[in-house]
Tab-separated table of C-alpha atoms in Angstrom:
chain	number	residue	atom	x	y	z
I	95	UNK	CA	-8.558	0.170	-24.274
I	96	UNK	CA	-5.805	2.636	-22.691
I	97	UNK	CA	-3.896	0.103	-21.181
I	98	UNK	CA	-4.209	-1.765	-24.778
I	99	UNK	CA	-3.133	1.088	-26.337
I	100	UNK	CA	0.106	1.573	-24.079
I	101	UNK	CA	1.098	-2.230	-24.124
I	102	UNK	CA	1.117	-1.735	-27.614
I	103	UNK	CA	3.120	1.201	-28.254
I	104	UNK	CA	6.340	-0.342	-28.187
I	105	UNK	CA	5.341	-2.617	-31.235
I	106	UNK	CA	3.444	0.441	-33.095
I	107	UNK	CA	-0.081	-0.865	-32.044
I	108	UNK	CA	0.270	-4.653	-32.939
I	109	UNK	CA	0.470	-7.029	-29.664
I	110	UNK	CA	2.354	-9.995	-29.923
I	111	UNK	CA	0.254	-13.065	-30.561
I	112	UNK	CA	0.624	-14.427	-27.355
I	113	UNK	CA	-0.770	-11.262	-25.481
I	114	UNK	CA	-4.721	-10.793	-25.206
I	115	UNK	CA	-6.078	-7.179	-23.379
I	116	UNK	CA	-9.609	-7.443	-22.224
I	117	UNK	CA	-11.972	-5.018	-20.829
I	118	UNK	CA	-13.452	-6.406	-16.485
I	119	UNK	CA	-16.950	-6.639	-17.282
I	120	UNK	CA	-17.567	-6.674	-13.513
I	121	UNK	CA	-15.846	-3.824	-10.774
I	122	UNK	CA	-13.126	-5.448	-9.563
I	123	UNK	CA	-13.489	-4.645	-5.949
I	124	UNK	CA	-11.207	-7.118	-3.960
I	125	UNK	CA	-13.628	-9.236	-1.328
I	126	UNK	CA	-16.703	-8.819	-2.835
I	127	UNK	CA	-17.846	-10.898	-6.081
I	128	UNK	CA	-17.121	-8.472	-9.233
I	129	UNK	CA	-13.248	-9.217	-8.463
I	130	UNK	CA	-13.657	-13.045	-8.505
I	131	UNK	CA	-16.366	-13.074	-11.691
I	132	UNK	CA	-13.384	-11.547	-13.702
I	133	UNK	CA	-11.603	-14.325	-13.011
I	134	UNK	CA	-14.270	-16.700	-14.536
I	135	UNK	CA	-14.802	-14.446	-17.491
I	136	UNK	CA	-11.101	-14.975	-18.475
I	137	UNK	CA	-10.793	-18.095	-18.129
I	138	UNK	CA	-13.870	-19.011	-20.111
I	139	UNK	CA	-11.895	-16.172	-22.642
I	140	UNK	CA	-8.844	-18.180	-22.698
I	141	UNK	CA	-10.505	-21.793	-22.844
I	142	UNK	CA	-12.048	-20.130	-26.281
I	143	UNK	CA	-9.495	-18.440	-27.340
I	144	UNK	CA	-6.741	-21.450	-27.743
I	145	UNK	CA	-6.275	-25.048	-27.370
I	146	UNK	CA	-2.481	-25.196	-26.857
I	147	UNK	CA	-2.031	-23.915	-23.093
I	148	UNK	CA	-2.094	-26.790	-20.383
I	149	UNK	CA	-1.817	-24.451	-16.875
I	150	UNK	CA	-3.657	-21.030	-16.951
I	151	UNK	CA	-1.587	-18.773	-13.822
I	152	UNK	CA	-3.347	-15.851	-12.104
I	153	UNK	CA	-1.179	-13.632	-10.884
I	154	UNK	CA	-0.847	-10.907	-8.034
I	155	UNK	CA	-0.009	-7.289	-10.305
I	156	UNK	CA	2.775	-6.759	-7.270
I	157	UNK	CA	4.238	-10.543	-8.236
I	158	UNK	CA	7.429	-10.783	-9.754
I	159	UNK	CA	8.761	-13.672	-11.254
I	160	UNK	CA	12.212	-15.357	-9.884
I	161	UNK	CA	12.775	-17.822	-12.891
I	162	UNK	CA	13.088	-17.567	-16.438
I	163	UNK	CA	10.145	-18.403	-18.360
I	164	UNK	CA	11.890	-21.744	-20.030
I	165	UNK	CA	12.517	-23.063	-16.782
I	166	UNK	CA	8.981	-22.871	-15.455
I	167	UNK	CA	7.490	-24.531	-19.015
I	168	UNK	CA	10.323	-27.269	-17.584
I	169	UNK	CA	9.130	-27.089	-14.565
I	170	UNK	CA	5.650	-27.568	-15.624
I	171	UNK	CA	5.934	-30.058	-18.134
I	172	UNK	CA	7.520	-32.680	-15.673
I	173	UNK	CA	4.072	-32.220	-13.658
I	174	UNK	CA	1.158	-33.089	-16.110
I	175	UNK	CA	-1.754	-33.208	-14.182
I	176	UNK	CA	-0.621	-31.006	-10.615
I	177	UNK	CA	-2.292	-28.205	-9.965
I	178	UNK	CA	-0.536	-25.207	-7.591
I	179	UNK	CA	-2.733	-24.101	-4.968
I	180	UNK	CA	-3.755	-23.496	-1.318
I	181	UNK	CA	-6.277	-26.042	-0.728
I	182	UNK	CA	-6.335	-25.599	3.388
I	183	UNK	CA	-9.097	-27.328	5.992
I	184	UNK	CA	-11.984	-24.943	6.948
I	185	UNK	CA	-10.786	-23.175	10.518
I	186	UNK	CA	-13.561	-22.491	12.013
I	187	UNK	CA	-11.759	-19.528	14.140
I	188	UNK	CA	-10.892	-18.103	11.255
I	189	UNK	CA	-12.355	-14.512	10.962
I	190	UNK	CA	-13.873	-15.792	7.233
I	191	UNK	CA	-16.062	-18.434	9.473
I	192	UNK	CA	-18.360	-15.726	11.295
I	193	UNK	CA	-18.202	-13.295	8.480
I	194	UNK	CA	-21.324	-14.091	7.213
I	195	UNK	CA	-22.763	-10.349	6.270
I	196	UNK	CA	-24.837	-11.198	3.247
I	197	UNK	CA	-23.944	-8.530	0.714
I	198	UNK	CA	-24.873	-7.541	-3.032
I	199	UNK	CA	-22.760	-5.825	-5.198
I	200	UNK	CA	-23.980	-3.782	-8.666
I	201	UNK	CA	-21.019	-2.470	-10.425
I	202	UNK	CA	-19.415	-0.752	-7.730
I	203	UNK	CA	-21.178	-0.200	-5.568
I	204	UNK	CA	-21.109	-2.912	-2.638
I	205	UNK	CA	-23.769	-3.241	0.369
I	206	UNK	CA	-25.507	-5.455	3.031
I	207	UNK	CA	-28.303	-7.170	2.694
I	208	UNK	CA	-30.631	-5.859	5.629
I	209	UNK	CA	-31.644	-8.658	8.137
I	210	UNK	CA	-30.036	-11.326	6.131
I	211	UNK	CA	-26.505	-14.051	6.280
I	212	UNK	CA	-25.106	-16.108	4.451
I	213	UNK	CA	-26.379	-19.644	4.441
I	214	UNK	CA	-23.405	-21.437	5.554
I	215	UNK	CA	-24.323	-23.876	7.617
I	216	UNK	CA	-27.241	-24.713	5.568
I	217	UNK	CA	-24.917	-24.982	2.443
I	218	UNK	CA	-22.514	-28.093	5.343
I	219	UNK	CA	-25.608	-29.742	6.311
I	220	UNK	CA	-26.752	-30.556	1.941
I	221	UNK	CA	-22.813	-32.849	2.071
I	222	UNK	CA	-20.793	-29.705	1.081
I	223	UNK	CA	-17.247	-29.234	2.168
I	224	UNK	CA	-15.873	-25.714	2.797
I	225	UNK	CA	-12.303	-24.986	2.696
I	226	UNK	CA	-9.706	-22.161	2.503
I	227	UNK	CA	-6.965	-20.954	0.216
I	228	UNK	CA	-5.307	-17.800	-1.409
I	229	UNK	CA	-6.712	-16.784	-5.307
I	230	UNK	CA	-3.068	-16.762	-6.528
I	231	UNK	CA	-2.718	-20.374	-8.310
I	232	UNK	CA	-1.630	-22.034	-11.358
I	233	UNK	CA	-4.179	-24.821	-12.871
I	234	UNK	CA	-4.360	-27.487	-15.129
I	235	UNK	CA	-6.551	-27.045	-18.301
I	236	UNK	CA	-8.722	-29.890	-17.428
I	237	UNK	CA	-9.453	-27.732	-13.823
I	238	UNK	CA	-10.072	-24.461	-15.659
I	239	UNK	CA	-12.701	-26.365	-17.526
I	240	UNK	CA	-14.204	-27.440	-14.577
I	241	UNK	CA	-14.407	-23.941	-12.575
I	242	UNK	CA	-16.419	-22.898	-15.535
I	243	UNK	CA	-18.943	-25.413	-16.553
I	244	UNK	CA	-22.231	-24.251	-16.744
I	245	UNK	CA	-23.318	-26.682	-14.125
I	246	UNK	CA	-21.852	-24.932	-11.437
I	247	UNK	CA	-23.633	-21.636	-12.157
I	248	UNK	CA	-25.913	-22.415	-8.999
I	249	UNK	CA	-22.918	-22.441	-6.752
I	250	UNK	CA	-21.838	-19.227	-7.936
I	251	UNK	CA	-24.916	-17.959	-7.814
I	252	UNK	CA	-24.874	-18.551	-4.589
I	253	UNK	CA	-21.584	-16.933	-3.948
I	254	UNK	CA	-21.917	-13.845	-5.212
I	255	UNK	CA	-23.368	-12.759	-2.015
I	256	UNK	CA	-20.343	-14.041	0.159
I	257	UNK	CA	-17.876	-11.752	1.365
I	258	UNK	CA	-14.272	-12.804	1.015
I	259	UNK	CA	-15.475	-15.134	-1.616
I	260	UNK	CA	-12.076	-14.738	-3.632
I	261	UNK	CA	-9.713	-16.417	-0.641
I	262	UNK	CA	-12.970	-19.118	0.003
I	263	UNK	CA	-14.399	-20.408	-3.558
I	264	UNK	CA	-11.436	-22.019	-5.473
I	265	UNK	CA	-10.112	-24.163	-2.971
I	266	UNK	CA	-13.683	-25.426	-1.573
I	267	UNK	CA	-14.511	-25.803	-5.363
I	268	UNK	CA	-11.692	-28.638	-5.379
I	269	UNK	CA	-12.584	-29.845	-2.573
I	270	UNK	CA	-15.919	-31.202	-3.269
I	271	UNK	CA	-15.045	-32.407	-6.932
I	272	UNK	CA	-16.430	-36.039	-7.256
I	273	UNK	CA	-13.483	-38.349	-7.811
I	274	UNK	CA	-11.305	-35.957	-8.483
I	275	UNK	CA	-7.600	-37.675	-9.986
I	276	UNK	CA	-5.241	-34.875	-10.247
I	277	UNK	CA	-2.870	-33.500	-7.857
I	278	UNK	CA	-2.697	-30.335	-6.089
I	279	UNK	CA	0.546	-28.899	-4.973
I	280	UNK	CA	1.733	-26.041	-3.546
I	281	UNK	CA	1.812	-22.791	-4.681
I	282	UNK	CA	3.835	-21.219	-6.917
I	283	UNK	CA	3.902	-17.264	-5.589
I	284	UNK	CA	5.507	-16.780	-2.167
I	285	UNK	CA	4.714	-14.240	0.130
I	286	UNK	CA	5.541	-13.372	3.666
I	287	UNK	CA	3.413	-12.068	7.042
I	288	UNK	CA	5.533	-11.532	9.254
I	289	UNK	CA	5.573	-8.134	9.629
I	290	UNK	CA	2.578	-6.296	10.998
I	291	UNK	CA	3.308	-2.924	11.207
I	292	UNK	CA	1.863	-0.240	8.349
I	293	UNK	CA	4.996	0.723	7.172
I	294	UNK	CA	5.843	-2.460	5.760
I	295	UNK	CA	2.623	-3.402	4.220
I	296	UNK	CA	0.217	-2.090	1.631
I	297	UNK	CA	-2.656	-2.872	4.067
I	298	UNK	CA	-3.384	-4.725	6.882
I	299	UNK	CA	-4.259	-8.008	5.204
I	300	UNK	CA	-1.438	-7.435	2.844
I	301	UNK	CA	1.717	-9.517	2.993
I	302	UNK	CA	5.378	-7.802	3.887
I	303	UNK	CA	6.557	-5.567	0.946
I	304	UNK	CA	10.104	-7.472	0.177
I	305	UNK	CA	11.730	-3.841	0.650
I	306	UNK	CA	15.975	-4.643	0.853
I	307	UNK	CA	16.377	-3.387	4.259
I	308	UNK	CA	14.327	-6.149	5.383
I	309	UNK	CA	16.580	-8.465	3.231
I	310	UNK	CA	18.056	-10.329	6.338
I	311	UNK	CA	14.666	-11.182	7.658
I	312	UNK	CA	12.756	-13.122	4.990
I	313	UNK	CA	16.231	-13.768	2.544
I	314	UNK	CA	16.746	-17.237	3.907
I	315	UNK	CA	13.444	-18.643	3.774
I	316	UNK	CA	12.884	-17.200	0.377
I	317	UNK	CA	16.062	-18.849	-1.168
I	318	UNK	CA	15.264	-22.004	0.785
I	319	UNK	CA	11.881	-22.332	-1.603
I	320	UNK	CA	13.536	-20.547	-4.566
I	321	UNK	CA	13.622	-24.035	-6.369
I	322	UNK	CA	9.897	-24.556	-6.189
I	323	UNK	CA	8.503	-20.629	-6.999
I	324	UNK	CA	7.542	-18.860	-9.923
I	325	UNK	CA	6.805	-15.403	-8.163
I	326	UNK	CA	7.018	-13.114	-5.286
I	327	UNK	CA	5.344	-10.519	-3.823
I	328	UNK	CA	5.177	-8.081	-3.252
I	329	UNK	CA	7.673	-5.995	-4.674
I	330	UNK	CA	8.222	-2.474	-3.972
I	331	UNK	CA	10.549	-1.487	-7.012
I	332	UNK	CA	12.113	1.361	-5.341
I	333	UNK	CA	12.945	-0.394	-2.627
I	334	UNK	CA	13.717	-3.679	-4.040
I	335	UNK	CA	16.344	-2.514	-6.272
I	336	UNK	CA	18.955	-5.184	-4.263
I	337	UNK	CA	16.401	-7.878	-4.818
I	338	UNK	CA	15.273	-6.808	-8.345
I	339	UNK	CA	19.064	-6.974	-9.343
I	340	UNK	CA	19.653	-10.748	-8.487
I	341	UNK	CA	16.573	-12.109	-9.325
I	342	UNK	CA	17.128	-10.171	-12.753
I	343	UNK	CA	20.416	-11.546	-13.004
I	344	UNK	CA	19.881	-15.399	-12.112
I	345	UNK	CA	16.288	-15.747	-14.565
I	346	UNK	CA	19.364	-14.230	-17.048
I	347	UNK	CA	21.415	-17.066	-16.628
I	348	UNK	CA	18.785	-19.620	-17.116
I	349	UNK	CA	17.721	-18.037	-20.328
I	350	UNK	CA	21.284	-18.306	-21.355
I	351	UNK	CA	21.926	-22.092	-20.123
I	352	UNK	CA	18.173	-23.566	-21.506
I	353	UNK	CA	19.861	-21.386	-24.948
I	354	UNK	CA	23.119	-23.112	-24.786
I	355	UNK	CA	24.378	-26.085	-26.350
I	356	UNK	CA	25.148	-27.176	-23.391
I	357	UNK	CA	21.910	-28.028	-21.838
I	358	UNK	CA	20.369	-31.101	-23.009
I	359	UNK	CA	18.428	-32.391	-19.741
I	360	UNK	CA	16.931	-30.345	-16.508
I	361	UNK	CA	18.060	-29.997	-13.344
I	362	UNK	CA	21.805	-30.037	-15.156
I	363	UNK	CA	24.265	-32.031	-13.411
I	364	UNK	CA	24.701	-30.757	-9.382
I	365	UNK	CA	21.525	-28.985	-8.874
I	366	UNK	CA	18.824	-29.822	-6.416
I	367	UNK	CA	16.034	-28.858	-8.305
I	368	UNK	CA	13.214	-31.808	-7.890
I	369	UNK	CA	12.058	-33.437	-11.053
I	370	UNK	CA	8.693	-34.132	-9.460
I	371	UNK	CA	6.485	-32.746	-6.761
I	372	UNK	CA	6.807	-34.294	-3.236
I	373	UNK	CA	5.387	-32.084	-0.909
I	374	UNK	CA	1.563	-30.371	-0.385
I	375	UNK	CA	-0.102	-33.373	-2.920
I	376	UNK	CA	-3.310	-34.421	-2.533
I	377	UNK	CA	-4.564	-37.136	-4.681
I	378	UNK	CA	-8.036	-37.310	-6.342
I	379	UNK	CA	-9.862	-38.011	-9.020
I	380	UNK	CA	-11.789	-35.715	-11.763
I	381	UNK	CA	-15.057	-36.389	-13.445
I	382	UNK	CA	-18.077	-34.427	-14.414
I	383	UNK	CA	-19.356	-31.555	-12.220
I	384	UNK	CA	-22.249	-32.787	-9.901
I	385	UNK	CA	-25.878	-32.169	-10.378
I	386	UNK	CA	-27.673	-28.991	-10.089
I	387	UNK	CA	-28.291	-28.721	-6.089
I	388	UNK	CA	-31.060	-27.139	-4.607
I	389	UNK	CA	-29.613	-24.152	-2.969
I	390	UNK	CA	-26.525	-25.417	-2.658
I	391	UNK	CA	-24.074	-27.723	-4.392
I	392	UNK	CA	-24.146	-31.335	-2.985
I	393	UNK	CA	-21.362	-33.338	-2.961
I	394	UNK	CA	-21.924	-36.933	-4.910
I	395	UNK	CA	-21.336	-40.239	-3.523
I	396	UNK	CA	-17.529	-41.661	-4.373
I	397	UNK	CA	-16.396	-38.241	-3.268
I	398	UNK	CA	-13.432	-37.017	-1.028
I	399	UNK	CA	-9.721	-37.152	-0.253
């Protein structure tokens, strides 16, 4: 209600149309479930809130977009039917892949289940896939629909009690859709690792703060991907003022060009921009979620890359 309030202020109390503040009904308490069921609760919110939207985005609060917001409706409308997400093969050294504390969370409060661990290898040998991939993604409509169907509600049921479920469930949801006949791509947000000291990170499993007096280290790969991004993160505004200052000034002049009388087809004439997605895609084809499984969800004949 507060931050309703706030966002509101500017516009004495009435929120643009387009702009919908809702309460977490769940603690949102990164690794553990509460933070991931908040995710399904708005997306079931948005689904019945309006039929127009095609891609639903979730977005890191330390993102910050590096295009205007007419070039990534462009952008997205060339690509009906790609989805933009991490959608990685299981790696079974992965620290995720022995992390098998079962744990329970009530509100905010978060503990182990005594004695107990998650059924993971019980959940491979019933035909289902796991997989990896970050929670920052944009999807397709049709996808969104498909996260939430009540059919699933077994599988997350299940997952409630894995830890690290938010980096785990999306992309191993995709995975195991029967006959699934979009495309996934990749992602949208960039972020960088490369730096593993404290004072360059939020945490330690937090990505480099894009600070500008680390400018001449992750600059050039940024730009290199610039064509293909919505977002970055994470931004440090203080110390980004450099970086804040461009970025401000080129989503400016794509605002003014898409404005122009000038522009009448995308990329314009000498730009690289791609019209269509070439790299990260995976085809497949969608149908209806599979059966209820017994304990865990099994994946039905017909499906696979």
């Amino acid at each position: 209600a507060a931050l309703g309030e706030r966002l509101g202020e500017p516009t004495k109390g009435l929120l643009p149309s387009n702009v919908v503040v809702a309460n977490m009904p769940h603690a949102g308490r990164v690794y553990y479930w509460g933070h991931t069921a908040n995710v399904f609760t708005a997306m079931h919110e948005m689904l019945r809130l309006s039929k127009d939207w095609q891609w639903v985005i979730h977005l890191h609060d330390g993102a910050y977009p590096v295009h205007a917001p007419e070039y990534m409706r462009q952008y997205l409308s060339e690509r009906r039917g790609v989805n933009f997400m991490e959608v990685d093969p299981w790696d079974a050294k992965h620290w995720q892949a022995s992390r098998l504390t079962m744990v329970h969370s009530c509100e905010a409060w978060v503990g182990r289940v005594s004695g107990q661990t998650f059924p993971q290898a019980e959940v491979t040998s019933n035909g289902f896939r796991w997989a990896q991939g970050g929670e920052w993604w944009a999807i397709t409509r049709e996808l969104a629909t498909y996260f939430v169907d009540d059919r699933l509600r077994p599988f997350l049921n299940l997952m409630q009690y894995r830890i690290n479920v938010e980096e785990i469930i999306w992309a191993s949801m995709v995975l195991n859709i029967p006959g699934f006949a979009q495309l996934v791509a990749n992602k949208l947000t960039w972020e960088t690792f490369w730096c593993k000291k404290e004072n360059c990170r939020d945490t330690r499993h937090s990505p480099t703060n894009l600070e500008d007096t680390l400018l001449d280290l992750y600059y050039p790969e940024f730009r290199s991907k610039l064509q293909d991004l919505f977002f970055v993160r994470t931004i440090t505004p203080q110390r980004s003022e450099h970086l804040l200052a461009w970025l401000d000034a080129r989503i400016l002049w794509e605002r003014n060009f898409f404005e122009s009388p000038n522009f009448t087809v995308f990329p314009p004439s000498g730009f690289s921009y791609p019209r269509s997605p070439s790299s990260g895609l995976r085809r497949k084809r969608i149908r209806q979620p599979p059966p209820h499984p017994k304990g865990a969800p099994r994946r039905a004949e017909g499906g696979g890359e």
